[in-house]
Short mmCIF file of C-alpha atoms in Angstrom, two decimals:
data_model
loop_
_atom_site.label_atom_id
_atom_site.label_comp_id
_atom_site.label_asym_id
_atom_site.label_seq_id
_atom_site.Cartn_x
_atom_site.Cartn_y
_atom_site.Cartn_z
CA UNK G 109 69.84 29.18 23.95
CA UNK G 110 69.52 32.71 23.30
CA UNK G 111 73.17 32.96 22.41
CA UNK G 112 72.62 30.30 19.28
CA UNK G 113 70.04 31.89 17.30
CA UNK G 114 71.81 35.25 17.71
CA UNK G 115 75.18 33.50 16.55
CA UNK G 116 73.49 31.75 13.93
CA UNK G 117 75.46 31.73 10.77
CA UNK G 118 76.79 34.72 11.76
CA UNK G 119 80.56 33.81 11.64
CA UNK G 120 79.53 29.95 8.83
CA UNK G 121 82.89 30.49 7.54
CA UNK G 122 86.01 28.99 8.97
CA UNK G 123 88.54 31.17 10.02
CA UNK G 124 92.16 30.95 10.05
CA UNK G 125 93.17 33.46 11.64
CA UNK G 126 90.73 32.94 14.91
CA UNK G 127 93.65 31.27 16.85
CA UNK G 128 95.98 34.52 16.40
CA UNK G 129 93.69 36.21 18.19
CA UNK G 130 92.90 34.39 20.83
CA UNK G 131 97.27 33.90 21.38
CA UNK G 132 97.06 37.67 21.94
CA UNK G 133 94.43 38.43 24.03
CA UNK G 134 95.00 38.25 27.36
CA UNK G 135 94.45 35.03 29.19
CA UNK G 136 94.06 33.15 25.78
CA UNK G 137 98.40 31.95 25.52
CA UNK G 138 98.85 29.55 27.06
CA UNK G 139 95.84 27.27 24.39
CA UNK G 140 98.13 26.66 22.54
CA UNK G 141 100.18 23.75 24.30
CA UNK G 142 96.41 22.01 23.87
CA UNK G 143 96.91 18.62 23.14
CA UNK G 144 93.58 16.94 23.35
CA UNK G 145 94.06 14.92 26.16
CA UNK G 146 90.59 15.52 27.88
CA UNK G 147 91.48 15.47 31.45
CA UNK G 148 89.83 19.09 31.51
CA UNK G 149 86.26 17.87 30.06
CA UNK G 150 87.11 14.66 32.63
CA UNK G 151 87.60 17.10 36.06
CA UNK G 152 84.37 19.62 34.58
CA UNK G 153 81.91 19.94 36.97
CA UNK G 154 79.17 20.97 34.01
CA UNK G 155 80.18 19.10 31.43
CA UNK G 156 78.76 16.10 33.82
CA UNK G 157 75.03 17.74 33.07
CA UNK G 158 75.48 18.97 29.76
CA UNK G 159 76.47 17.16 26.28
CA UNK G 160 76.96 21.07 24.83
CA UNK G 161 79.79 21.88 26.93
CA UNK G 162 83.16 20.18 26.54
CA UNK G 163 86.21 22.28 26.87
CA UNK G 164 88.68 20.75 25.65
CA UNK G 165 86.46 20.08 22.13
CA UNK G 166 85.97 24.20 22.35
CA UNK G 167 89.80 24.99 21.86
CA UNK G 168 90.37 22.48 19.26
CA UNK G 169 87.16 24.74 17.14
CA UNK G 170 89.17 27.59 18.24
CA UNK G 171 92.26 26.23 16.85
CA UNK G 172 90.34 25.80 13.63
CA UNK G 173 88.48 28.70 13.69
CA UNK G 174 85.12 28.08 13.60
CA UNK G 175 84.31 30.81 15.53
CA UNK G 176 80.18 30.77 15.23
CA UNK G 177 80.74 27.17 17.54
CA UNK G 178 82.71 29.13 19.85
CA UNK G 179 81.10 32.43 20.20
CA UNK G 180 77.84 30.41 20.74
CA UNK G 181 76.74 28.22 24.24
CA UNK G 182 79.03 26.20 24.99
CA UNK G 183 81.66 28.95 26.23
CA UNK G 184 79.30 30.84 28.23
CA UNK G 185 78.35 27.43 30.12
CA UNK G 186 82.42 27.45 31.97
CA UNK G 187 81.63 28.50 35.98
CA UNK G 188 85.53 29.17 35.91
CA UNK G 189 85.80 27.14 38.71
CA UNK G 190 89.24 26.39 37.92
CA UNK G 191 89.61 22.56 38.17
CA UNK G 192 90.90 22.52 34.66
CA UNK G 193 93.07 24.66 35.09
CA UNK G 194 94.91 22.89 38.08
CA UNK G 195 94.60 19.36 36.62
CA UNK G 196 95.59 20.21 32.78
CA UNK G 197 98.82 18.61 32.49
CA UNK G 198 99.95 20.91 29.51
CA UNK G 199 99.83 23.98 31.60
CA UNK G 200 96.26 25.24 29.71
CA UNK G 201 95.16 27.63 31.57
CA UNK G 202 92.01 26.57 30.70
CA UNK G 203 89.70 28.63 32.42
CA UNK G 204 91.51 31.78 31.20
CA UNK G 205 91.05 30.80 27.92
CA UNK G 206 86.94 29.95 28.28
CA UNK G 207 87.37 33.24 30.17
CA UNK G 208 89.49 35.25 26.45
CA UNK G 209 86.54 33.65 23.88
CA UNK G 210 83.96 35.30 25.54
CA UNK G 211 85.46 38.31 26.16
CA UNK G 212 85.82 37.85 21.72
CA UNK G 213 82.50 37.03 21.68
CA UNK G 214 81.82 40.43 22.94
CA UNK G 215 84.17 42.79 21.37
CA UNK G 216 82.66 41.32 17.70
CA UNK G 217 78.77 41.76 19.68
CA UNK G 218 77.55 38.25 21.36
CA UNK G 219 76.53 38.99 24.33
CA UNK G 220 74.38 37.48 26.52
CA UNK G 221 71.56 39.44 28.45
CA UNK G 222 73.27 38.89 32.23
CA UNK G 223 76.04 39.54 31.28
CA UNK G 224 74.62 43.03 29.88
CA UNK G 225 72.52 43.50 33.16
CA UNK G 226 75.88 43.23 35.42
CA UNK G 227 78.15 46.06 33.48
CA UNK G 228 74.88 48.33 33.55
CA UNK G 229 73.98 48.01 37.50
CA UNK G 230 77.42 48.47 38.12
CA UNK G 231 77.64 51.44 36.41
CA UNK G 232 74.03 52.47 37.12
CA UNK G 233 74.91 51.32 41.37
CA UNK G 234 78.71 50.80 41.87
CA UNK G 235 77.84 47.18 42.58
CA UNK G 236 77.13 44.52 40.20
CA UNK G 237 73.78 42.99 42.18
CA UNK G 238 71.31 46.63 42.96
CA UNK G 239 70.77 46.82 46.47
CA UNK G 240 66.87 47.30 46.97
CA UNK G 241 65.66 50.24 49.38
CA UNK G 242 63.68 47.86 52.14
CA UNK G 243 67.15 45.86 52.73
CA UNK G 244 68.79 48.83 53.25
CA UNK G 245 66.18 50.03 55.55
CA UNK G 246 66.87 46.50 57.42
CA UNK G 247 70.46 46.95 57.70
CA UNK G 248 70.27 50.74 59.42
CA UNK G 249 67.64 49.03 61.48
CA UNK G 250 69.39 46.26 62.61
CA UNK G 251 72.23 48.51 63.77
CA UNK G 252 74.32 47.42 60.29
CA UNK G 253 76.49 50.82 58.73
CA UNK G 254 75.37 51.90 55.30
CA UNK G 255 77.14 50.93 52.04
CA UNK G 256 80.06 51.66 50.61
CA UNK G 257 78.99 54.73 47.80
CA UNK G 258 81.93 54.51 45.27
CA UNK G 259 82.26 57.39 42.66
CA UNK G 260 79.79 56.88 39.81
CA UNK G 261 81.70 59.18 37.66
CA UNK G 262 85.20 57.76 38.11
CA UNK G 263 83.42 54.15 36.90
CA UNK G 264 82.05 55.61 34.32
CA UNK G 265 85.51 56.96 33.40
CA UNK G 266 87.28 53.65 33.74
CA UNK G 267 84.53 52.04 31.41
CA UNK G 268 85.31 55.11 29.01
CA UNK G 269 88.91 54.08 28.64
CA UNK G 270 88.35 49.92 28.28
CA UNK G 271 85.92 50.34 26.02
CA UNK G 272 83.52 47.94 28.29
CA UNK G 273 80.18 51.08 28.15
CA UNK G 274 80.21 51.62 23.99
CA UNK G 275 78.64 48.02 24.41
CA UNK G 276 75.88 49.08 26.28
CA UNK G 277 75.80 53.16 23.57
CA UNK G 278 75.59 50.10 20.49
CA UNK G 279 72.75 49.03 22.71
CA UNK G 280 70.45 52.66 22.84
CA UNK G 281 71.37 53.55 19.56
CA UNK G 282 70.04 50.44 17.66
CA UNK G 283 67.19 51.24 19.67
CA UNK A 164 94.54 43.84 64.49
CA UNK A 165 93.08 46.42 62.30
CA UNK A 166 91.62 45.84 58.56
CA UNK A 167 89.72 46.93 56.33
CA UNK A 168 85.60 44.92 55.97
CA UNK A 169 85.11 44.80 51.89
CA UNK A 170 81.86 43.02 51.70
CA UNK A 171 81.01 42.57 48.33
CA UNK A 172 77.93 42.72 47.11
CA UNK A 173 75.84 39.52 47.52
CA UNK A 174 76.15 39.54 51.29
CA UNK A 175 74.17 42.97 51.87
CA UNK A 176 72.19 41.91 49.27
CA UNK A 177 70.70 38.67 49.98
CA UNK A 178 73.40 37.21 53.30
CA UNK A 179 73.19 39.79 56.29
CA UNK A 180 73.93 36.65 58.53
CA UNK A 181 77.06 36.53 57.49
CA UNK A 182 77.93 39.95 57.52
CA UNK A 183 75.96 39.84 61.25
CA UNK A 184 78.07 36.79 62.01
CA UNK A 185 81.82 37.67 61.20
CA UNK A 186 81.37 41.42 63.01
CA UNK A 187 80.22 39.55 66.17
CA UNK A 188 82.68 36.94 66.46
CA UNK A 189 85.52 38.88 64.78
CA UNK A 190 84.67 42.02 67.86
CA UNK A 191 85.04 38.56 70.37
CA UNK A 192 88.46 37.84 68.79
CA UNK A 193 89.61 41.86 68.74
CA UNK A 194 89.91 41.39 65.32
CA UNK A 195 88.99 45.17 64.44
CA UNK A 196 86.99 45.94 61.87
CA UNK A 197 87.02 49.00 59.82
CA UNK A 198 84.10 50.10 56.49
CA UNK A 199 85.50 51.18 53.38
CA UNK A 200 82.94 53.76 53.00
CA UNK A 201 84.75 54.27 48.72
CA UNK A 202 85.03 50.63 47.75
CA UNK A 203 83.14 49.37 44.73
CA UNK A 204 82.16 45.54 42.76
CA UNK A 205 85.69 43.29 42.87
CA UNK A 206 85.39 43.34 38.87
CA UNK A 207 84.24 39.10 38.84
CA UNK A 208 81.14 39.89 37.91
CA UNK A 209 83.02 41.64 34.90
CA UNK A 210 85.67 39.64 34.00
CA UNK A 211 83.53 37.28 30.83
CA UNK A 212 82.23 40.97 29.07
CA UNK A 213 85.74 41.96 29.66
CA UNK A 214 88.70 41.80 31.15
CA UNK A 215 90.47 45.24 31.14
CA UNK A 216 87.87 46.61 33.03
CA UNK A 217 87.63 43.81 36.04
CA UNK A 218 91.17 44.56 36.79
CA UNK A 219 90.41 48.02 36.88
CA UNK A 220 87.95 47.56 38.97
CA UNK A 221 89.53 45.78 41.00
CA UNK A 222 92.70 47.72 41.31
CA UNK A 223 90.45 50.69 42.35
CA UNK A 224 89.03 48.80 45.38
CA UNK A 225 92.78 47.95 46.26
CA UNK A 226 93.99 51.59 45.45
CA UNK A 227 91.66 52.84 48.51
CA UNK A 228 92.63 49.77 50.58
CA UNK A 229 96.31 51.42 50.20
CA UNK A 230 95.01 55.16 50.77
CA UNK A 231 93.58 53.86 54.46
CA UNK A 232 97.00 51.98 54.63
CA UNK A 233 95.74 48.91 55.94
CA UNK A 234 94.57 45.66 54.11
CA UNK A 235 91.33 43.93 53.51
CA UNK A 236 89.49 41.71 55.17
CA UNK A 237 86.80 39.59 52.66
CA UNK A 238 83.72 36.73 53.47
CA UNK A 239 82.82 36.60 49.47
CA UNK A 240 85.35 33.58 47.74
CA UNK A 241 84.64 35.61 44.84
CA UNK A 242 85.95 39.22 46.32
CA UNK A 243 88.53 37.11 47.44
CA UNK A 244 89.67 35.35 44.09
CA UNK A 245 89.47 38.71 42.45
CA UNK A 246 91.05 40.74 44.53
CA UNK A 247 93.91 38.75 45.34
CA UNK A 248 94.83 36.96 42.57
CA UNK A 249 94.80 41.45 40.79
CA UNK A 250 96.66 42.58 43.90
CA UNK A 251 99.33 39.15 43.32
CA UNK A 252 99.23 40.29 39.45
CA UNK A 253 99.92 43.47 39.18
CA UNK A 254 102.80 43.26 42.08
CA UNK A 255 104.54 41.01 39.76
CA UNK A 256 104.23 42.41 36.22
CA UNK A 257 105.76 44.78 35.73
CA UNK A 258 104.87 46.12 31.92
CA UNK A 259 100.51 45.37 33.45
CA UNK A 260 100.99 47.80 36.81
CA UNK A 261 102.06 50.07 34.28
CA UNK A 262 99.38 49.39 31.51
CA UNK A 263 97.16 49.78 34.37
CA UNK A 264 98.40 52.98 35.85
CA UNK A 265 98.52 55.09 33.44
CA UNK A 266 94.73 54.91 33.05
CA UNK A 267 94.18 54.11 36.90
CA UNK A 268 96.01 57.98 36.70
CA UNK A 269 93.54 59.29 35.36
CA UNK A 270 91.11 59.31 37.56
CA UNK A 271 93.75 60.20 40.37
CA UNK A 272 94.83 56.89 41.98
CA UNK A 273 98.45 54.97 41.29
CA UNK A 274 98.25 51.24 42.53
CA UNK A 275 101.61 51.16 44.99
CA UNK A 276 101.48 47.47 46.01
CA UNK A 277 101.36 48.44 49.80
CA UNK A 278 98.64 46.00 51.00
CA UNK A 279 98.03 42.39 51.10
CA UNK A 280 94.42 40.57 50.83
CA UNK A 281 93.22 37.98 53.14
CA UNK A 282 89.68 36.46 53.31
CA UNK A 283 88.64 35.73 57.35
CA UNK A 284 89.81 32.24 57.55
CA UNK A 285 93.16 33.12 56.60
CA UNK A 286 93.24 35.18 59.53
CA UNK A 287 91.86 32.88 61.39
CA UNK A 288 94.90 30.86 60.36
CA UNK A 289 97.13 33.75 61.87
CA UNK A 290 95.41 33.77 65.01
CA UNK A 291 96.55 30.41 65.37
CA UNK A 292 94.48 27.32 66.75
CA UNK A 293 96.12 26.87 69.87
CA UNK A 294 94.66 30.64 70.65
CA UNK A 295 91.44 30.05 68.67
CA UNK A 296 91.36 26.88 71.02
CA UNK A 297 90.21 29.46 73.77
CA UNK A 298 87.86 31.13 72.81
CA UNK A 299 86.16 28.09 72.47
CA UNK A 300 83.36 27.94 75.10
CA UNK A 301 80.72 24.94 74.21
CA UNK A 302 82.56 22.56 72.33
CA UNK A 303 79.82 21.29 69.51
CA UNK A 304 80.75 17.99 69.13
CA UNK A 305 76.11 16.54 69.18
CA UNK A 306 77.19 17.85 65.10
CA UNK A 307 78.38 15.98 62.19
CA UNK A 308 79.36 19.12 60.06
CA UNK A 309 79.47 18.68 56.11
CA UNK A 310 81.94 21.42 55.03
CA UNK A 311 82.41 23.19 52.28
CA UNK A 312 85.31 25.94 51.05
CA UNK A 313 83.93 27.09 47.90
CA UNK A 314 86.31 27.23 44.33
CA UNK A 315 87.90 30.72 44.25
CA UNK A 316 89.42 30.53 47.57
CA UNK A 317 91.87 27.92 46.56
CA UNK A 318 92.06 28.42 43.04
CA UNK A 319 93.96 28.76 40.60
CA UNK A 320 96.81 27.95 43.23
CA UNK A 321 99.00 30.02 41.30
CA UNK A 322 97.65 32.54 43.19
CA UNK A 323 95.37 31.31 45.96
CA UNK A 324 97.19 30.43 49.59
CA UNK A 325 94.88 27.77 50.68
CA UNK A 326 97.54 25.19 51.04
CA UNK A 327 97.26 21.94 49.94
CA UNK A 328 94.76 22.56 46.06
CA UNK A 329 94.51 18.97 45.03
CA UNK A 330 92.57 18.22 48.84
CA UNK A 331 92.56 21.47 51.30
CA UNK A 332 92.10 20.45 54.48
CA UNK A 333 92.25 23.72 55.55
CA UNK A 334 88.49 24.03 56.38
CA UNK A 335 88.20 20.49 58.49
CA UNK A 336 90.38 22.07 61.19
CA UNK A 337 88.66 24.71 61.28
CA UNK A 338 85.27 22.99 61.80
CA UNK A 339 86.79 20.76 64.25
CA UNK A 340 88.37 23.42 66.05
CA UNK A 341 84.42 24.43 66.85
CA UNK A 342 84.19 20.50 68.28
CA UNK A 343 82.25 19.23 66.15
CA UNK A 344 83.26 16.22 63.70
CA UNK A 345 84.10 17.16 60.25
CA UNK A 346 82.58 14.90 57.93
CA UNK A 347 84.04 14.33 54.65
CA UNK A 348 82.38 13.55 51.51
CA UNK A 349 81.98 12.84 47.54
CA UNK A 350 82.53 15.85 44.98
CA UNK A 351 83.30 18.19 47.84
CA UNK A 352 85.52 20.52 46.29
CA UNK A 353 83.31 21.10 43.29
CA UNK A 354 81.83 24.25 41.90
CA UNK A 355 78.53 24.23 43.94
CA UNK A 356 77.22 25.70 40.12
CA UNK A 357 75.94 29.67 41.48
CA UNK A 358 77.38 31.46 38.46
CA UNK A 359 75.66 29.12 36.17
CA UNK A 360 72.41 30.15 37.31
CA UNK A 361 72.69 33.17 34.51
CA UNK A 362 72.98 31.04 32.10
CA UNK A 363 71.12 27.54 32.80
CA UNK A 364 68.70 27.32 35.09
CA UNK A 365 68.68 23.66 35.29
CA UNK A 366 72.35 22.61 36.02
CA UNK A 367 72.43 25.02 39.38
CA UNK A 368 69.88 22.56 40.91
CA UNK A 369 71.54 18.96 39.50
CA UNK A 370 74.98 20.30 40.64
CA UNK A 371 73.64 21.24 44.41
CA UNK A 372 71.36 17.75 43.91
CA UNK A 373 74.04 15.97 43.98
CA UNK A 374 76.14 17.06 46.08
CA UNK A 375 72.78 17.90 49.40
CA UNK A 376 72.46 13.92 48.79
CA UNK A 377 76.63 12.84 49.11
CA UNK A 378 75.82 15.00 52.26
CA UNK A 379 73.44 12.91 53.59
CA UNK A 380 75.22 9.85 52.92
CA UNK A 381 77.79 10.83 54.81
CA UNK A 382 75.95 11.34 58.20
CA UNK A 383 76.11 15.64 58.25
CA UNK A 384 74.04 17.33 60.52
CA UNK A 385 74.63 20.41 59.37
CA UNK A 386 76.20 21.60 56.23
CA UNK A 387 78.95 25.36 56.41
CA UNK A 388 80.28 27.38 53.55
CA UNK A 389 82.58 30.23 53.66
CA UNK A 390 81.11 31.95 50.77
CA UNK A 391 77.84 33.72 50.09
CA UNK A 392 77.48 32.12 46.59
CA UNK A 393 77.33 28.47 47.94
CA UNK A 394 75.58 29.41 50.41
CA UNK A 395 72.79 30.59 48.20
CA UNK A 396 72.74 27.46 46.11
CA UNK A 397 72.47 24.90 49.19
CA UNK A 398 70.16 27.26 51.93
CA UNK A 399 68.45 29.63 49.28
CA UNK A 400 67.59 26.94 46.22
CA UNK A 401 67.10 23.53 48.62
CA UNK A 402 63.61 23.62 48.93
CA UNK A 403 62.85 24.67 45.09
CA UNK A 404 65.45 20.74 44.10
CA UNK A 405 63.53 19.40 47.27
CA UNK A 406 60.56 20.16 45.32
CA UNK A 407 61.85 19.67 41.91
CA UNK A 408 63.53 16.30 42.71
CA UNK A 409 60.48 14.88 45.36
CA UNK A 410 63.35 14.72 48.29
CA UNK A 411 63.96 16.11 51.61
CA UNK A 412 67.04 16.58 52.83
CA UNK A 413 66.24 19.47 55.94
CA UNK A 414 70.22 20.35 55.95
CA UNK A 415 70.69 23.38 57.47
CA UNK A 416 73.40 25.53 56.05
CA UNK A 417 75.36 27.45 58.53
CA UNK A 418 77.75 30.75 57.20
CA UNK A 419 81.08 29.44 59.10
CA UNK A 420 81.53 32.36 61.65
CA UNK A 421 77.62 31.38 62.71
CA UNK A 422 79.25 28.06 63.10
CA UNK A 423 81.87 29.03 65.67
CA UNK A 424 80.46 31.51 67.20
CA UNK A 425 77.93 28.66 69.22
CA UNK A 426 80.71 27.23 70.09
CA UNK A 427 82.01 30.46 71.57
CA UNK A 428 78.87 30.77 73.62
CA UNK A 429 77.50 33.87 71.42
CA UNK A 430 73.91 33.73 71.76
CA UNK A 431 72.37 32.46 68.41
CA UNK A 432 69.71 35.68 68.08
CA UNK A 433 73.62 37.63 67.74
CA UNK A 434 74.64 35.75 64.84
CA UNK A 435 72.01 36.23 63.04
CA UNK A 436 70.77 31.71 62.98
CA UNK A 437 66.94 33.04 61.89
CA UNK A 438 68.62 34.67 58.67
CA UNK A 439 68.68 31.29 57.46
CA UNK A 440 65.97 29.50 54.99
CA UNK A 441 66.44 25.76 55.87
CA UNK A 442 65.77 27.12 59.53
CA UNK A 443 68.03 25.17 62.43
CA UNK A 444 65.84 24.05 64.62
CA UNK A 445 66.92 20.63 65.46
CA UNK A 446 70.68 21.34 65.92
CA UNK A 447 69.41 24.54 68.18
CA UNK A 448 67.57 22.52 70.71
CA UNK A 449 70.37 20.22 70.47
CA UNK A 450 72.24 22.85 71.38
CA UNK A 451 70.68 23.58 74.22
CA UNK A 452 70.42 20.40 75.29
CA UNK A 453 74.25 20.30 76.45
#
């Protein structure tokens, strides 16, 4: 619900150009083939336990350009299990479309806290989870080799190139 | 047979038992594992934030492996999915390769497409069932095992190499190899819900509970996983699910190399079975009786 609050009335207008944006972003190309049969929703493991997420509905709203719904919690509920992608009769890569929508939401400044945390930890340690010192000591005591240490400078450079690190800088500036 | 072992983050963070047992079993099977000192995150967790960054992180790992001139062996399904997919995407798509290489150049790397990425079980399949059979000293014929293969190992089938993605039978064969009976159950190929925990903490409990019930109803006395994330859901959250729904499962969830190791007559201590949250006490007593 955290995102729902954030989006609020940010995008209360219908944006007819939104579908073009989605078509141009990597992963979003196939969404135009959707004919709303609902196979994705029928096969979705998450849709069984929530009323918020319906993949075909998200695609339909994206076509219409109703961004405040597309950017809401719904799309982040996708677990990326690819069941829908496997079964779509139209060849829509549904999971990739959901990912493209998340990427667009992030580019527009709607990013959930956990994603931001992942990004910060990856840039600080090289890994998505920061492994506590006690674990590292336990590894050594069990005779396991030390964990890999990537060159963090390289990762930071990559994040700059893709503008991924901008998200964190914006946040720092705001503070 | 020499491979670079790509651990990922969840295994050293929470699932040391998987690493220990995989190393131990590999040693007996003659799979030589070299560590990857300069690896970084596979990229999966930030695919949702920035697709390009994911591609670059995965490509950097692949470049490192190319430097060592060895194929990558993965244990985690998430890492397998991403690294295998990006490796194939970059090999097939020239425009994308050039774009990624332009960026990698700035940190002194170039993707050449010289290596492959394989999950641990794919290497077992390469060794072949006939050869593996020779290592099975203590068949676990008293066990009914429910296998949980995990999504990213066989989906999307466009990039993954597991046969028959609608109904993959390879994991059943690997379980039957240990002498145990592989139990089929409802929804066995459906997501465990691990990643959902970040956005809604309820849904993964419902997803996992349903599967635990299906497994129990099918008459299994143990579960086996191939992915640390699935393992975390079924083993790590099992007590929480029991409390939340006032149910009792007491279902030990093993990592596949642990099951294989037991059948190969490797001591349970060497396979880190005590690292599991749900203790496989009953299983070990039946094991000593045989």
